[in-house]
Structure formats: structure tokens, C-alpha cells
Short mmCIF file of C-alpha atoms in Angstrom, two decimals:
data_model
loop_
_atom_site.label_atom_id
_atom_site.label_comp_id
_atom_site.label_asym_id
_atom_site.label_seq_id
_atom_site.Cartn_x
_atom_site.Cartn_y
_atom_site.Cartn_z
CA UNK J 799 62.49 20.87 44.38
CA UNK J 800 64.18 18.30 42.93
CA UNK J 801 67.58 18.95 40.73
CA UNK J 802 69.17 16.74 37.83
CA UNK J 803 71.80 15.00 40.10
CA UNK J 804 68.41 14.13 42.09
CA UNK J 805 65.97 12.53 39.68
CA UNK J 806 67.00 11.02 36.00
CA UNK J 807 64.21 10.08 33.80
CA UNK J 808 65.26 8.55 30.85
CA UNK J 809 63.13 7.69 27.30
CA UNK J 810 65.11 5.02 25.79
CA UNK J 811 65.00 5.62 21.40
CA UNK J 812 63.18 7.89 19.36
CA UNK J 813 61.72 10.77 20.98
CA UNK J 814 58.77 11.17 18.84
CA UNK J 815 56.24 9.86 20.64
CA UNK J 816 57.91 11.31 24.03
CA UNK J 817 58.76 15.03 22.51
CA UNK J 818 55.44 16.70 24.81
CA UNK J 819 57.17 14.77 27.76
CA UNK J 820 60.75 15.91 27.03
CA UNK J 821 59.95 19.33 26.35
CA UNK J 822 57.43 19.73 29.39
CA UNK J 823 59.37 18.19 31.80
CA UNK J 824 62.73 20.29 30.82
CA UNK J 825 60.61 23.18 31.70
CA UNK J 826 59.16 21.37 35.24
CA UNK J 827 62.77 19.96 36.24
CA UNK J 828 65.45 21.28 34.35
CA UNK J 829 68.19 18.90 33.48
CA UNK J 830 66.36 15.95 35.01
CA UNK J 831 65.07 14.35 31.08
CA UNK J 832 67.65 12.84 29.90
CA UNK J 833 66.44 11.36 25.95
CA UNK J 834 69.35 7.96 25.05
CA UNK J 835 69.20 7.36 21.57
CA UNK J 836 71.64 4.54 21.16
CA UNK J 837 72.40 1.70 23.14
CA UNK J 838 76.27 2.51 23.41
CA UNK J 839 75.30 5.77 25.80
CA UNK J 840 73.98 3.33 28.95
CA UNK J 841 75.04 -0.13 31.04
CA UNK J 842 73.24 -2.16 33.08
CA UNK J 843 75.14 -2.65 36.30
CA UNK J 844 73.71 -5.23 38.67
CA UNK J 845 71.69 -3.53 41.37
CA UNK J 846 73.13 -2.38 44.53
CA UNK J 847 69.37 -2.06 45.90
CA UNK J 848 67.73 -4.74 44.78
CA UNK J 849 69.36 -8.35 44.20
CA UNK J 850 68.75 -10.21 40.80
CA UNK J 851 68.06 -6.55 39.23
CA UNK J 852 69.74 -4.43 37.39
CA UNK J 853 70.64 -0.36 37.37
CA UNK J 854 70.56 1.27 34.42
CA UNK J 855 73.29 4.24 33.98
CA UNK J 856 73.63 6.94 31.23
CA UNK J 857 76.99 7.61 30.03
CA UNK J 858 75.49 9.91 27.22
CA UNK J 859 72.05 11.68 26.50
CA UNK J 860 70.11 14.58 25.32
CA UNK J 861 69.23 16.55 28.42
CA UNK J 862 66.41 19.16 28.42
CA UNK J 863 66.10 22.53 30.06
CA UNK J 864 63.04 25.32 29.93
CA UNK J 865 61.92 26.61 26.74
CA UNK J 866 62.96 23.40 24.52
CA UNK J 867 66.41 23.64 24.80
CA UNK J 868 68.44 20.76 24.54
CA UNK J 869 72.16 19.63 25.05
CA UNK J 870 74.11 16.24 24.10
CA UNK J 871 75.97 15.91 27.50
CA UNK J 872 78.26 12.99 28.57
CA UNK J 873 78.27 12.38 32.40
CA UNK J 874 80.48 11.81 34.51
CA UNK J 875 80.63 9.68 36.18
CA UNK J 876 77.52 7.93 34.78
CA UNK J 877 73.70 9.08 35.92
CA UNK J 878 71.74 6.67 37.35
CA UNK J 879 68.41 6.64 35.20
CA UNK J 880 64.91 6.47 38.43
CA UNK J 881 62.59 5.70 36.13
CA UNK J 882 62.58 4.56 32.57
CA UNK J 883 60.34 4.46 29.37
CA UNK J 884 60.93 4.53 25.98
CA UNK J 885 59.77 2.66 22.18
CA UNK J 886 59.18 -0.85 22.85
CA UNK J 887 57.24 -1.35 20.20
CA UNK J 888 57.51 -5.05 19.22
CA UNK J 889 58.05 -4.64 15.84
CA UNK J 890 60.02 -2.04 15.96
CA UNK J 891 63.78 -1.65 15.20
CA UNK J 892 64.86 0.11 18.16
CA UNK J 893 62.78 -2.38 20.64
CA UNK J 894 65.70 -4.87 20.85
CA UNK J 895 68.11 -2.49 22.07
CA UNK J 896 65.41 -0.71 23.73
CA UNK J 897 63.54 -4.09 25.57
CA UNK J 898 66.89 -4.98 26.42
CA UNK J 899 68.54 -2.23 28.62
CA UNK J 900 64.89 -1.59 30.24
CA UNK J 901 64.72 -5.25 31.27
CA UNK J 902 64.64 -6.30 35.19
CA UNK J 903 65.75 -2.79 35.98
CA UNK J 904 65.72 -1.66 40.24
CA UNK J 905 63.48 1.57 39.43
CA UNK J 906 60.00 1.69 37.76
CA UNK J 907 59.73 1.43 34.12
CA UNK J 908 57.23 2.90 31.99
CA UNK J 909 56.19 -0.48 29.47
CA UNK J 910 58.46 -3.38 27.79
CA UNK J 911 58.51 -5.37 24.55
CA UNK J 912 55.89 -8.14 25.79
CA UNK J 913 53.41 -5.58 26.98
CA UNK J 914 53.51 -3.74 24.08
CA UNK J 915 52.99 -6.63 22.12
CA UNK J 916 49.96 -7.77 23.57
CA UNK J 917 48.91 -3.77 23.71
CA UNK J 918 49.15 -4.13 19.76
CA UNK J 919 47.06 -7.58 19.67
CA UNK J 920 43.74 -5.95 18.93
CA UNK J 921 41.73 -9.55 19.79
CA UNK J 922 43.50 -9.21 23.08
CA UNK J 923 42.81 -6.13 23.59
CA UNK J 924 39.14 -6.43 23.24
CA UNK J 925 39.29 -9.56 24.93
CA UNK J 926 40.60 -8.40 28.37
CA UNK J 927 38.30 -5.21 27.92
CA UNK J 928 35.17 -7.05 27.09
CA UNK J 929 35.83 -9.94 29.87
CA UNK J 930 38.06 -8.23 32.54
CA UNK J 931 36.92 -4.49 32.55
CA UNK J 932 33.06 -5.37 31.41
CA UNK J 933 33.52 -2.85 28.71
CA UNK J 934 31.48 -3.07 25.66
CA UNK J 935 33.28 -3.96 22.42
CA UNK J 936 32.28 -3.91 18.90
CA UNK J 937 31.30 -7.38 17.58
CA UNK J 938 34.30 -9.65 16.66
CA UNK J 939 34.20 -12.71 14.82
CA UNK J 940 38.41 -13.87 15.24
CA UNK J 941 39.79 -16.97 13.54
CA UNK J 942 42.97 -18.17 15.14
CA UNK J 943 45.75 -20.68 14.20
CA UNK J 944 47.01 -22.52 16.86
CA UNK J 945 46.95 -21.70 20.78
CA UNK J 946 46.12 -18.37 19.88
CA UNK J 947 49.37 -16.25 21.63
CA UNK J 948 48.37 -14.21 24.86
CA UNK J 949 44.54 -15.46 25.07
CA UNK J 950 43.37 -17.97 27.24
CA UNK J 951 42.81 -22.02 25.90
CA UNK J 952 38.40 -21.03 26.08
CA UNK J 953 38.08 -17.16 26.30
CA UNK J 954 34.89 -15.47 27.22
CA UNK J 955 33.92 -12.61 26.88
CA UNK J 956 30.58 -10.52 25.77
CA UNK J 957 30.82 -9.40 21.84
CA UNK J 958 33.48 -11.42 21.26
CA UNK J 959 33.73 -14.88 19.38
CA UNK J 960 36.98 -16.85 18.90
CA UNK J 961 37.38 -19.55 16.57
CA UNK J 962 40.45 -22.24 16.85
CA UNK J 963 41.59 -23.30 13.45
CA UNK J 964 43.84 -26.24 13.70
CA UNK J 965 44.96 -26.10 9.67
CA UNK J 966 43.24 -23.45 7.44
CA UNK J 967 42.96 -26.37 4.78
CA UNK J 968 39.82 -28.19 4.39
CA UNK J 969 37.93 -25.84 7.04
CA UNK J 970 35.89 -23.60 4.46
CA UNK J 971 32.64 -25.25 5.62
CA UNK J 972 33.55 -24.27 9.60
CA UNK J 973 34.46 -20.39 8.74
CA UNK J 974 30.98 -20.07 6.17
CA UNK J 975 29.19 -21.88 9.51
CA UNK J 976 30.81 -19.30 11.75
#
């Protein structure tokens, strides 16, 4: 029942990963996906809603209607985006412009730059689902230099080992051990 000038979901850069999404929900809500692929097409306003956050609004975008058709519209005035996701991909080209607009927004967003990075960690991953969900993992023998990023100073966890390398020179005995 809801309309465009009711909901705005917005996928910030590419839409390849979010084309299913785009095209499915231009047939569920007509109008209502609206795909921003540049950061000169939205503005973070501060938040009339919630203080210290921010409202993201869509000059420009690529809406999407039933049957996969698409249009470049500019809005006026601006659409506020209700929920936002997009490529935040930490390595990715687009995830500066991308991490920054979806940052500290008022309505709910659907991943950011940090999460993604630690998403893309695959010793993290396993760690938090060997430890925190009890799920089995395969075996993992990880050297680290340094604090290790994301992972606790002594992590646990069933099927994985982690080994702290303070300088990779003159440790060839400690690796062979391990």
C-alpha cells in the first residue's frame, strides 16, 4: 500500500550485486527503488528526527517500476532515502563515496565500510563463527603481524589456531614448530 512519495529505498553505487532487488522491488512498489550512482545526486542534511544524525536526500536516481523498467529522474524537491544499502566493499572504489553518505544516517542502513571489512577478514570470520555461534570451521593455522586488526589480544575458539608474529625475521623455527 505504500507509494514512492511514501517509502525511498536507496542502493548507494553499482547495482550489480543489488539488480534482483531493484528489479523485484520495482515490480512490489513501483517507484519506491531509487538506485544513486554518484555521490553528486544526494546530501546529508542533519536529522530533524534524530539529533547527532544525519538524513540522507536524493536529488537524482534511477527509479524502478514493474517489468524492469527504469527512469533517471531528478526530484524535486529532494526524496528522503528510509532505508539505505549499497557497495561498501572496503576495497572498493565506490566505498568512500559510498561509506560516506551512508554514515550516522536517522533510518536503517543495510551494512558500512567497517563491517564489510571485517565480513571480508576470513580469520575473523571463522573466528566469531567458531567461538561466538559454536559453528564448526575447517582447521586454521593463522600467522598474524601485530595486534592482529578486529580479533581479540588471546582468541579462542574450536578449529582455530592464531599465531602472533612480532617481526617475520628470525621466527622460521616458531612457524616450522607451529
Amino acid at each position: 500500500g505504500l507509494g514512492p512519495l511514501d517509502m525511498t529505498v536507496c542502493i548507494l553505487g553499482s547495482p550489480t550485486a543489488f539488480l534482483p532487488v531493484l528489479l523485484e522491488g520495482g515490480t512490489r512498489c513501483p517507484g519506491a527503488m531509487v538506485l544513486c550512482l554518484s555521490p553528486a545526486w544526494a546530501s546529508r542534511v542533519p536529522s530533524e528526527a534524530s539529533p547527532g544524525a544525519w538524513s540522507l536526500l536524493l536529488s537524482r536516481g534511477v527509479s524502478f517500476q514493474a517489468g524492469g523498467h527504469s527512469t533517471l529522474e531528478t526530484f524535486v524537491p529532494p526524496r528522503r532515502a528510509n532505508y539505505v544499502t549499497g557497495t561498501f566493499a572496503a576495497g572498493d572504489p565506490e566505498g568512500g563515496w559510498v561509506g560516506e553518505l551512508a554514515r550516522d544516517l536517522d533510518c536503517p542502513t543495510g551494512g558500512s565500510v567497517p563491517l564489510a571489512h571485517r565480513l571480508e577478514d576470513p580469520l575473523v570470520t571463522r573466528w566469531v563463527l567458531a567461538s561466538r555461534a559454536g559453528l564448526p570451521v575447517p582447521p586454521t593455522l593463522a600467522f598474524v603481524l601485530g595486534p592482529g586488526g578486529d580479533l581479540p589480544a588471546d582468541p579462542v575458539a574450536p578449529g582455530v589456531r592464531l599465531v602472533r608474529l612480532e617481526d617475520p625475521q628470525g621466527q622460521e623455527s616458531l612457524v616450522q614448530e607451529e
